[in-house]
PDB file of C-alpha atoms in Angstrom:
ATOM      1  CA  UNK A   1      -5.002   7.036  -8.891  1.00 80.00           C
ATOM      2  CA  UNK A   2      -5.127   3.185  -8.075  1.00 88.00           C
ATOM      3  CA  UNK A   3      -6.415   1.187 -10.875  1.00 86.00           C
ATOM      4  CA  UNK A   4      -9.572  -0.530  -9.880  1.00 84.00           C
ATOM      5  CA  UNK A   5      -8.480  -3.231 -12.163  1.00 82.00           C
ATOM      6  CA  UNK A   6      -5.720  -6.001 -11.825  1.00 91.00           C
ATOM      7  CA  UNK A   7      -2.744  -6.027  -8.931  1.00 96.00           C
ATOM      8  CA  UNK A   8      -0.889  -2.692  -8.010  1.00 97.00           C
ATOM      9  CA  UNK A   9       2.458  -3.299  -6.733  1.00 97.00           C
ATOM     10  CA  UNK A  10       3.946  -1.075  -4.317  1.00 97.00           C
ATOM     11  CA  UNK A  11       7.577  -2.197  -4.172  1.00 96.00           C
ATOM     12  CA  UNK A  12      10.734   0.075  -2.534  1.00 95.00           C
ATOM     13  CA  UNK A  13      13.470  -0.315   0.131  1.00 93.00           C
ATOM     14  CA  UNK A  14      12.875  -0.372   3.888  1.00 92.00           C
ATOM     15  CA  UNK A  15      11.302   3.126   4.560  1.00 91.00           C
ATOM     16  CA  UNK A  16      11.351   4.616   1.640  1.00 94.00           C
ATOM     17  CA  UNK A  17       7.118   5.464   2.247  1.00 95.00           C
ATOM     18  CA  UNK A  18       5.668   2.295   1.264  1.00 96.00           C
ATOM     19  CA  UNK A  19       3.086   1.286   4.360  1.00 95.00           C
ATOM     20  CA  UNK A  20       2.855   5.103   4.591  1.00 95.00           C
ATOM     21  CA  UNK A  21       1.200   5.372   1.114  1.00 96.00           C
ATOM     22  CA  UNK A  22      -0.737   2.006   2.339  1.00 97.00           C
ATOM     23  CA  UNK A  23      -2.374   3.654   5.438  1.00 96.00           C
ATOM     24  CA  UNK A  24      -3.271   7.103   3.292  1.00 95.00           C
ATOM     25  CA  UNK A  25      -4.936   4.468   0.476  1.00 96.00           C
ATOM     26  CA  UNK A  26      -6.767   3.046   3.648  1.00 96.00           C
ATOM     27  CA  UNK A  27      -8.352   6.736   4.536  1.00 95.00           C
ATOM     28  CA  UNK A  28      -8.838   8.100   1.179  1.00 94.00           C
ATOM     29  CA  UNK A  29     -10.740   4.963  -0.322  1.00 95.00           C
ATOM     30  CA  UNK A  30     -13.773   5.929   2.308  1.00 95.00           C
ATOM     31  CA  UNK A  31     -14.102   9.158   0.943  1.00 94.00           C
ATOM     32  CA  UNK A  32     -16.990   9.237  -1.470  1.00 92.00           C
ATOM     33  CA  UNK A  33     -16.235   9.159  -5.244  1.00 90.00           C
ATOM     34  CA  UNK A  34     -16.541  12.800  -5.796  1.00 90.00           C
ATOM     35  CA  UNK A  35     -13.803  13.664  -3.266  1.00 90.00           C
ATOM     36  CA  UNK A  36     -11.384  10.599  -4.825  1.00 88.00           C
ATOM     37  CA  UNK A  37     -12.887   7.466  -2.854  1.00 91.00           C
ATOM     38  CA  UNK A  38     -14.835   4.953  -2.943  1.00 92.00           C
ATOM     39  CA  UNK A  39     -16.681   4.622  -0.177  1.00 92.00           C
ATOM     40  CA  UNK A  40     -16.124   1.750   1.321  1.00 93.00           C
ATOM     41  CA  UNK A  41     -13.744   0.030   3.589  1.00 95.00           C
ATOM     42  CA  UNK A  42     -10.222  -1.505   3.038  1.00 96.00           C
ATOM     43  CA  UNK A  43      -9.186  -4.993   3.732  1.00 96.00           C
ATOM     44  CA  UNK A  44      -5.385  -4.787   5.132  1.00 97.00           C
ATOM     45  CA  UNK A  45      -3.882  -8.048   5.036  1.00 96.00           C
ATOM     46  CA  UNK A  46      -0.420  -8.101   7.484  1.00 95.00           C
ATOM     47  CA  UNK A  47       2.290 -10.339   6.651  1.00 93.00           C
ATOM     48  CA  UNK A  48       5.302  -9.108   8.586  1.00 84.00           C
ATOM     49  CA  UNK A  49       4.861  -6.773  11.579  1.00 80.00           C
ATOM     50  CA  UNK A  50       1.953  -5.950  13.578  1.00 86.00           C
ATOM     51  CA  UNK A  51      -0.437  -3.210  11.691  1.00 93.00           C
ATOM     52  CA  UNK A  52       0.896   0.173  12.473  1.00 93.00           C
ATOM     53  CA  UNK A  53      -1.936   1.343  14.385  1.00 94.00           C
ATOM     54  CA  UNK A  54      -0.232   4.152  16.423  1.00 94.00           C
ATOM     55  CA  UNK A  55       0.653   5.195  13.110  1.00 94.00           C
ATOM     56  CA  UNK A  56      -2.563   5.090  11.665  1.00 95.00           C
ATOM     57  CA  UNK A  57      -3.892   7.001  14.607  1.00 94.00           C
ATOM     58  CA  UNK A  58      -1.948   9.909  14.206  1.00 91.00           C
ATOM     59  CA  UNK A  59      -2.520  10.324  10.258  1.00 93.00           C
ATOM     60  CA  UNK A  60      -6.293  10.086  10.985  1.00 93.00           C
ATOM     61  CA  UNK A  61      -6.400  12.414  13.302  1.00 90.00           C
ATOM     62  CA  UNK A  62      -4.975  15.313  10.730  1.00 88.00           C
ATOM     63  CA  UNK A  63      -6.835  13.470   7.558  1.00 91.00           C
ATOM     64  CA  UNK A  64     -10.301  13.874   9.954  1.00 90.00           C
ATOM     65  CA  UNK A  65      -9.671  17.136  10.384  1.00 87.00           C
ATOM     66  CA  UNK A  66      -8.815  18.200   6.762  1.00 87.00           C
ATOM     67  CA  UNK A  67     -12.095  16.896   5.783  1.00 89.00           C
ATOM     68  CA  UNK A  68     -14.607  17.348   7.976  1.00 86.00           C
ATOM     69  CA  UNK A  69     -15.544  20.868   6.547  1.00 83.00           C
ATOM     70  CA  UNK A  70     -16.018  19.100   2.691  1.00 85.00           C
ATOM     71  CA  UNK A  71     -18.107  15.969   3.646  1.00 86.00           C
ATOM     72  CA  UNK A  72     -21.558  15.596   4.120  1.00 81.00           C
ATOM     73  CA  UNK A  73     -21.519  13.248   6.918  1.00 83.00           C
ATOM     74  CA  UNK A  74     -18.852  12.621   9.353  1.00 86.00           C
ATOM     75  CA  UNK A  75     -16.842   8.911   8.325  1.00 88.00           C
ATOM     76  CA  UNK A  76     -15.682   7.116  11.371  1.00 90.00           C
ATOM     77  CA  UNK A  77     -12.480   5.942   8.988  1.00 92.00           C
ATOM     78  CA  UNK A  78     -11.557   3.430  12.015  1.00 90.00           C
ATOM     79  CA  UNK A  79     -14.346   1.468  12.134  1.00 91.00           C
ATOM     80  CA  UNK A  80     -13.798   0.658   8.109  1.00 93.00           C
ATOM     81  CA  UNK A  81     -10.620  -0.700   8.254  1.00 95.00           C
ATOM     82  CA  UNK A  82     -10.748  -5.331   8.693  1.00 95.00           C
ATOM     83  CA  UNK A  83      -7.067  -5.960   9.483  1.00 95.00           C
ATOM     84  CA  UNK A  84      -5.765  -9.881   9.094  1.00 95.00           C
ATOM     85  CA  UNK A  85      -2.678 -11.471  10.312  1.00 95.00           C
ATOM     86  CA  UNK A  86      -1.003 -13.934   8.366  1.00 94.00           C
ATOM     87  CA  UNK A  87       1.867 -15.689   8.846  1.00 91.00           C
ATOM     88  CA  UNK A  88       2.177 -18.351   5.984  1.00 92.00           C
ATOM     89  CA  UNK A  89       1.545 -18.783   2.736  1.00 93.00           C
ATOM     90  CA  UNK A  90      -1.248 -20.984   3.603  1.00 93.00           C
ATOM     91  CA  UNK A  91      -2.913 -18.155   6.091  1.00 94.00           C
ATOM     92  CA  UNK A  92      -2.898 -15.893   2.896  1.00 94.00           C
ATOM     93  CA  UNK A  93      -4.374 -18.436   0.537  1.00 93.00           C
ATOM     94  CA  UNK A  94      -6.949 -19.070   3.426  1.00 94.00           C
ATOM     95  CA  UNK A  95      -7.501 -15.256   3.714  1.00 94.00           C
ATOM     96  CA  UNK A  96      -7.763 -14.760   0.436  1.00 94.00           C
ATOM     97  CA  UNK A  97     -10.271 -17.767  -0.973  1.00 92.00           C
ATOM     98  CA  UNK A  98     -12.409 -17.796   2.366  1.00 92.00           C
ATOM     99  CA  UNK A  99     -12.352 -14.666   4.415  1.00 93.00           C
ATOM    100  CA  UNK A 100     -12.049 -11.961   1.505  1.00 94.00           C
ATOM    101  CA  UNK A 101     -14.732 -13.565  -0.626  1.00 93.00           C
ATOM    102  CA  UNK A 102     -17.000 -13.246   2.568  1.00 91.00           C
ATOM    103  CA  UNK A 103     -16.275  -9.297   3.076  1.00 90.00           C
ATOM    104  CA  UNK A 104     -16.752  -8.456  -0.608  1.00 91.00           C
ATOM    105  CA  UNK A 105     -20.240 -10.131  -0.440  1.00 90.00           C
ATOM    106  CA  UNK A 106     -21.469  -7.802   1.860  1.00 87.00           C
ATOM    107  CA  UNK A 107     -20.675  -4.845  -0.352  1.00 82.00           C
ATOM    108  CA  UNK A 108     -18.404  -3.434   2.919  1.00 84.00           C
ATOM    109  CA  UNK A 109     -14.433  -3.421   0.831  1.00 92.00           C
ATOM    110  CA  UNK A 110     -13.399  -1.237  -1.902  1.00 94.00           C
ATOM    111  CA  UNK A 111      -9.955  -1.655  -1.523  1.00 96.00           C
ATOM    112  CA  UNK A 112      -7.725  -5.067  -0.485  1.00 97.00           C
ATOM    113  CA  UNK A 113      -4.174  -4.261   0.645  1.00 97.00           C
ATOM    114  CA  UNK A 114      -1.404  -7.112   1.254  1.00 96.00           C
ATOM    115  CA  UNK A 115       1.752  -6.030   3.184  1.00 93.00           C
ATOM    116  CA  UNK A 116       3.782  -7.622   1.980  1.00 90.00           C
ATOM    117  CA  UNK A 117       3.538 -10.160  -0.763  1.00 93.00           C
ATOM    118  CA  UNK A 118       6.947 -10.760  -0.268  1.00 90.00           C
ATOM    119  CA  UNK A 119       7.962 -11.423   3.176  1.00 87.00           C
ATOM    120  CA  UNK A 120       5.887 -14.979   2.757  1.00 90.00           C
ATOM    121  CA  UNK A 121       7.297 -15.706  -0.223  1.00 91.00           C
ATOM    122  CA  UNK A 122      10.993 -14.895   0.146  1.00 86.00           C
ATOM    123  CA  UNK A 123      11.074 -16.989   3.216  1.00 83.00           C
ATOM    124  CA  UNK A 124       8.819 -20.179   3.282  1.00 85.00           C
ATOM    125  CA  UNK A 125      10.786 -21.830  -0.158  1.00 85.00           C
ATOM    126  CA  UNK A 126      14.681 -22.430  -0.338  1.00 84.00           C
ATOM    127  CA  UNK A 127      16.660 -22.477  -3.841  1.00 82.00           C
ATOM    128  CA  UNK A 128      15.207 -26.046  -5.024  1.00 87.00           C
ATOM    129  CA  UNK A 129      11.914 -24.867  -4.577  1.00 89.00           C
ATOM    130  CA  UNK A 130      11.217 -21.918  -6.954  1.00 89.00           C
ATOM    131  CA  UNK A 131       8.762 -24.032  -9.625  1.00 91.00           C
ATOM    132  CA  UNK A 132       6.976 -24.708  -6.541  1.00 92.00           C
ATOM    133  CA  UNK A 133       6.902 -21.042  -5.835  1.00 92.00           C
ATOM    134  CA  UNK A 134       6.123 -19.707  -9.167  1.00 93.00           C
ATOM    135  CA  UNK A 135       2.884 -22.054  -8.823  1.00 93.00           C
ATOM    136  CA  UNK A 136       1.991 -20.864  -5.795  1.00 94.00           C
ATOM    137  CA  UNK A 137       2.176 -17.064  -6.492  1.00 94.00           C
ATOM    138  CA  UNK A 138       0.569 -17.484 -10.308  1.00 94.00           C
ATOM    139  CA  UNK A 139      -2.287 -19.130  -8.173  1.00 94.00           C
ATOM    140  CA  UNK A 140      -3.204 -16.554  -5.710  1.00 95.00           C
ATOM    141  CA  UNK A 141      -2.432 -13.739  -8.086  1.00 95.00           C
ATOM    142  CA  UNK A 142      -5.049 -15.345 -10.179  1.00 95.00           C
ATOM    143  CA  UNK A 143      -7.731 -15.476  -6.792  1.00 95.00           C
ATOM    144  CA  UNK A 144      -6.856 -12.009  -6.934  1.00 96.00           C
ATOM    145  CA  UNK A 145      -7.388 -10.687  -9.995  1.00 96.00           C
ATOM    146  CA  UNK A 146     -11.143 -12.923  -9.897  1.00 95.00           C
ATOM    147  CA  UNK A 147     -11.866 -11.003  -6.948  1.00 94.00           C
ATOM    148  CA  UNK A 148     -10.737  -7.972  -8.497  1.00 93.00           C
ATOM    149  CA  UNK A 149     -12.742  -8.381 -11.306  1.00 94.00           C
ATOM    150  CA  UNK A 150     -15.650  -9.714  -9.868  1.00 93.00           C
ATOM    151  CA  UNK A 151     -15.726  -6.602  -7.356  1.00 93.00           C
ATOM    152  CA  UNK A 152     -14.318  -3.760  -9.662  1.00 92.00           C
ATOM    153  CA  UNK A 153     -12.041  -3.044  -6.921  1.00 93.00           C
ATOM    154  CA  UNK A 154      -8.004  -2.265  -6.542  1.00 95.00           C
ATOM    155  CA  UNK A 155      -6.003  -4.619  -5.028  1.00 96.00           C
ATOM    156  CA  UNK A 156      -2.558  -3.582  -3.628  1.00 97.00           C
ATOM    157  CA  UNK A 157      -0.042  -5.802  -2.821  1.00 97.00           C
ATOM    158  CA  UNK A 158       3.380  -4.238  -1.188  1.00 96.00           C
ATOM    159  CA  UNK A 159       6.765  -5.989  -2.563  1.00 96.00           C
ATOM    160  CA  UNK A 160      10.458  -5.871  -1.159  1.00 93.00           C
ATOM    161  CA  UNK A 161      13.553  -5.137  -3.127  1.00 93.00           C
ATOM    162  CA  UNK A 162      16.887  -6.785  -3.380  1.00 88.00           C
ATOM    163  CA  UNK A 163      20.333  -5.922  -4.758  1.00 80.00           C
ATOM    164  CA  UNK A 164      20.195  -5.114  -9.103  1.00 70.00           C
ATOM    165  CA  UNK A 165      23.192  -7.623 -10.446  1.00 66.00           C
ATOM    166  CA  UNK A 166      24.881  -6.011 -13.543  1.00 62.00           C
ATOM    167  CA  UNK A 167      25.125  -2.925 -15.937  1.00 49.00           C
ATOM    168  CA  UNK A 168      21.494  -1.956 -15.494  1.00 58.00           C
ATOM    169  CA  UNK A 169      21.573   1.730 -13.679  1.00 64.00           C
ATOM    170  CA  UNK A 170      19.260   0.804 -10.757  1.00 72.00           C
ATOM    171  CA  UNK A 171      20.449  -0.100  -6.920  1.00 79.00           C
ATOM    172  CA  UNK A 172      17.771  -2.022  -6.446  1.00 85.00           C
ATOM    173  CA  UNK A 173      15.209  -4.187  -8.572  1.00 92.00           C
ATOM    174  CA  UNK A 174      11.680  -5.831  -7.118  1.00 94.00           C
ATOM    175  CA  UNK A 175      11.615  -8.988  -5.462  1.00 92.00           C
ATOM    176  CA  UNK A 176       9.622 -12.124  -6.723  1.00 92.00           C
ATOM    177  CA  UNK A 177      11.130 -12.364 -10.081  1.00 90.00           C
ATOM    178  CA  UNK A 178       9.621 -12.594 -13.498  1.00 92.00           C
ATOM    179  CA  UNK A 179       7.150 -15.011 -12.343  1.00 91.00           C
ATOM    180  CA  UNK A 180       5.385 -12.711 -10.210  1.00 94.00           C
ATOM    181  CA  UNK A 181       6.308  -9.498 -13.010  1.00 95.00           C
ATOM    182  CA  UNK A 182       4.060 -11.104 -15.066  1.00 94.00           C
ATOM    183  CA  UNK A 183       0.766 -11.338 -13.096  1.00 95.00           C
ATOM    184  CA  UNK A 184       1.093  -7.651 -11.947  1.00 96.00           C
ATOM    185  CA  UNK A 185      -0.980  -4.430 -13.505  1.00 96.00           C
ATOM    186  CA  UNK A 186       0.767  -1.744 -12.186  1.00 96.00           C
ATOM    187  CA  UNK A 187       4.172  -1.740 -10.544  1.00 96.00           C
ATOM    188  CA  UNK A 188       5.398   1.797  -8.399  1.00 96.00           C
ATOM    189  CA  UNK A 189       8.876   2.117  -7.143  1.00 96.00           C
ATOM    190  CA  UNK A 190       9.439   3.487  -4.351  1.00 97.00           C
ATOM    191  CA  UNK A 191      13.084   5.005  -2.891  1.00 95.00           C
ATOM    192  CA  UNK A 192      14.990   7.470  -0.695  1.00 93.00           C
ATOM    193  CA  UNK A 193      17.424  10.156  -2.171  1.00 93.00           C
ATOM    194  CA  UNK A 194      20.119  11.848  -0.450  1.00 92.00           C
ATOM    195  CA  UNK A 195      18.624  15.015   0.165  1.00 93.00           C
ATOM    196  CA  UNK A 196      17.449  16.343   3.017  1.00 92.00           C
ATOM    197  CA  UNK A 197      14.796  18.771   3.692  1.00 89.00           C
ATOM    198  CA  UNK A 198      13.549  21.070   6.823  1.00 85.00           C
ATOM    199  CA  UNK A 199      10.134  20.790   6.968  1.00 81.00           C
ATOM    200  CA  UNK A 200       8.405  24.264   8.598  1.00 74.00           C
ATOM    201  CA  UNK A 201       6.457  24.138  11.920  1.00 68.00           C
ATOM    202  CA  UNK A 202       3.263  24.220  11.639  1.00 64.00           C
ATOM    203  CA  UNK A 203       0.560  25.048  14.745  1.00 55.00           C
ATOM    204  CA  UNK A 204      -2.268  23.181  15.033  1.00 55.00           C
ATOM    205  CA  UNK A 205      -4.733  23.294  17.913  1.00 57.00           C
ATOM    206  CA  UNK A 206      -1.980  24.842  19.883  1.00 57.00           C
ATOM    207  CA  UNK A 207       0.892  21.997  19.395  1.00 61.00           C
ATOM    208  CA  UNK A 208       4.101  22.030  17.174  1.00 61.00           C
ATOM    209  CA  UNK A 209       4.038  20.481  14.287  1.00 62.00           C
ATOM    210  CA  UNK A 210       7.126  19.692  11.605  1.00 59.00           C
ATOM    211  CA  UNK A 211      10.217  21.448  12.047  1.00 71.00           C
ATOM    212  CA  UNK A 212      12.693  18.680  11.801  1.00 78.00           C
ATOM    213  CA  UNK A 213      15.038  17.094   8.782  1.00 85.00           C
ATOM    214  CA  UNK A 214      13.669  14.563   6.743  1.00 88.00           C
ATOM    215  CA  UNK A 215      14.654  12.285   3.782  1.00 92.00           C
ATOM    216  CA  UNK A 216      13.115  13.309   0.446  1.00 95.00           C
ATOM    217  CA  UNK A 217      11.996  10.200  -1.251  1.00 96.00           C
ATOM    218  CA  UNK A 218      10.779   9.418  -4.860  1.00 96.00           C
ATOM    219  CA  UNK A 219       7.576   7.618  -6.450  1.00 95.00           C
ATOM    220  CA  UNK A 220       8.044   6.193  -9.854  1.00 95.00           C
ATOM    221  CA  UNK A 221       5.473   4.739 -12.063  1.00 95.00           C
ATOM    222  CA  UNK A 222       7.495   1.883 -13.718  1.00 95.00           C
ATOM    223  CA  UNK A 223       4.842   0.845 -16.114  1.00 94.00           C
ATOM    224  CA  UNK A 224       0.992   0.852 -15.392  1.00 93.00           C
ATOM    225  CA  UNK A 225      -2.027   0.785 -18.210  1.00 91.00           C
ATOM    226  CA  UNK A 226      -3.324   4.703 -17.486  1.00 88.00           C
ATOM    227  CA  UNK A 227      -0.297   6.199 -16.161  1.00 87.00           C
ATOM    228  CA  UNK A 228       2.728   7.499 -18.399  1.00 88.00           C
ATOM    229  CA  UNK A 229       5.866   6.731 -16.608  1.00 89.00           C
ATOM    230  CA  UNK A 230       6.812   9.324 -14.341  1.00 90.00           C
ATOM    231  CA  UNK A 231       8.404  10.644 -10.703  1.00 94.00           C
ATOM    232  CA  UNK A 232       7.165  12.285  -8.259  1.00 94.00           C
ATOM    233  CA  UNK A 233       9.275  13.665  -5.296  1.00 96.00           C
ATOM    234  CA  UNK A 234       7.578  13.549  -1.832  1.00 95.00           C
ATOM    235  CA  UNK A 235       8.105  13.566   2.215  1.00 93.00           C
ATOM    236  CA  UNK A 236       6.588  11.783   5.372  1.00 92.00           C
ATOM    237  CA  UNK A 237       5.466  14.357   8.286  1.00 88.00           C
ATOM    238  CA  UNK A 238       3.284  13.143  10.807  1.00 85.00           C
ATOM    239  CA  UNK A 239       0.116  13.912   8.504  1.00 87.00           C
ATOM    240  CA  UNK A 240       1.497  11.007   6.432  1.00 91.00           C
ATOM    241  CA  UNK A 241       2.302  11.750   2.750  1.00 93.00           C
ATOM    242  CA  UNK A 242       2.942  15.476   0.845  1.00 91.00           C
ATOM    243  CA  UNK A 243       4.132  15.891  -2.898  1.00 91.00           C
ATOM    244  CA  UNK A 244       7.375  18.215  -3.091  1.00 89.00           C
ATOM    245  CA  UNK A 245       5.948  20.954  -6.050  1.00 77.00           C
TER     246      UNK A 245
END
């Protein structure tokens, strides 16, 4: 699972699952604690598109159905997710020492997701300005981990890649730099492998499901305090996330 201490990074190439795995943390975190959650809402903190919400639509409409028949008492999972736009670092600094702090009071988030902690910070400072930079991200990871701390609850902040320089074996290496290395708990790579996969059709209330190619992808635990390092092998259908076993 997520730890419920410190900053989970989520970091991976362009669709290789990453808001995917965001959107299922956003469901699964209302679920009560016996069933994996922690019921409660999620605070989902945009940075570069607009929130999925077709998207999100269509993966709670099979997650409501798969657990209607083990909860108590239905969850209206829409109603629980607070979704901010930001467009600046200053917006998230705002968000996060003004807005967040408010939500948490009322005992309402369990869960704060930022997608992405990159796109702001890869954009707003040029090549003279990276002490400047470093400041600013040791300063709201640190807002971060107080309200972590203060709350007991995850906080998940989605990073970009870029191109891995020299004889290390990996395409790609997270974005940010050391700088931002250092503040982070957990760190889970995301990718997409070469192989392809049918997925079966499925029938559910009367309309096709699956039964096209997709990309298998892979989830690595890089390093992370109660996880061993380790890969896991998954695909996207349109009930979000499976596991390949």
């Amino acid at each position: 699972g997520i730890f419920s201490r410190g900053i989970t990074e989520i970091c991976g190439e362009s669709a290789s699952g990453k808001t995917q795995f965001c959107l299922q943390l956003s469901l699964t975190v209302q679920l009560p604690e016996k069933h994996g959650g922690l019921n409660g809402g999620v605070a989902y903190i945009c940075t570069e598109d607009a929130f999925p919400s077709k998207r999100l639509h269509q993966i709670l409409q099979h997650f409501s159905r798969k657990t209607e028949n083990i909860l108590e008492s239905k969850i209206k999972f829409s109603d629980q997710i607070f979704i901010e736009h930001v467009s600046d670092v200053e917006g998230l600094v705002y968000c996060t020492e003004k807005k967040l702090p408010l939500l948490l009071a009322q005992n309402a988030i369990k869960l704060v997701i930022i997608d992405s902690i990159a796109a702001l910070f890869r954009c707003e400072y040029n090549s003279s300005e990276m002490i400047k930079r470093s400041k600013h991200m040791n300063s709201l990871a640190a807002a971060l981990h107080r309200l972590g701390h203060q709350h007991n609850i995850p906080i998940v902040c989605v990073n970009q890649v870029t191109g891995s320089v020299g004889s290390t074996d990996k395409k790609h290496m997270p974005s940010l730099g050391l700088s931002w290395s250092n503040q982070i708990t957990s760190r889970i790579m995301f990718s997409r492998t070469e192989q392809q996969i049918m997925l079966p059709r499925q029938y559910i209330n009367n309309v096709v499901t699956g039964g096209f190619e997709t990309s298998v992808r892979k989830m690595e635990v890089l390093f992370a305090p109660h996880l061993p390092s380790l890969e896991l092998m998954f695909v996207i259908d349109q009930e979000g996330i499976k596991a390949l076993v």
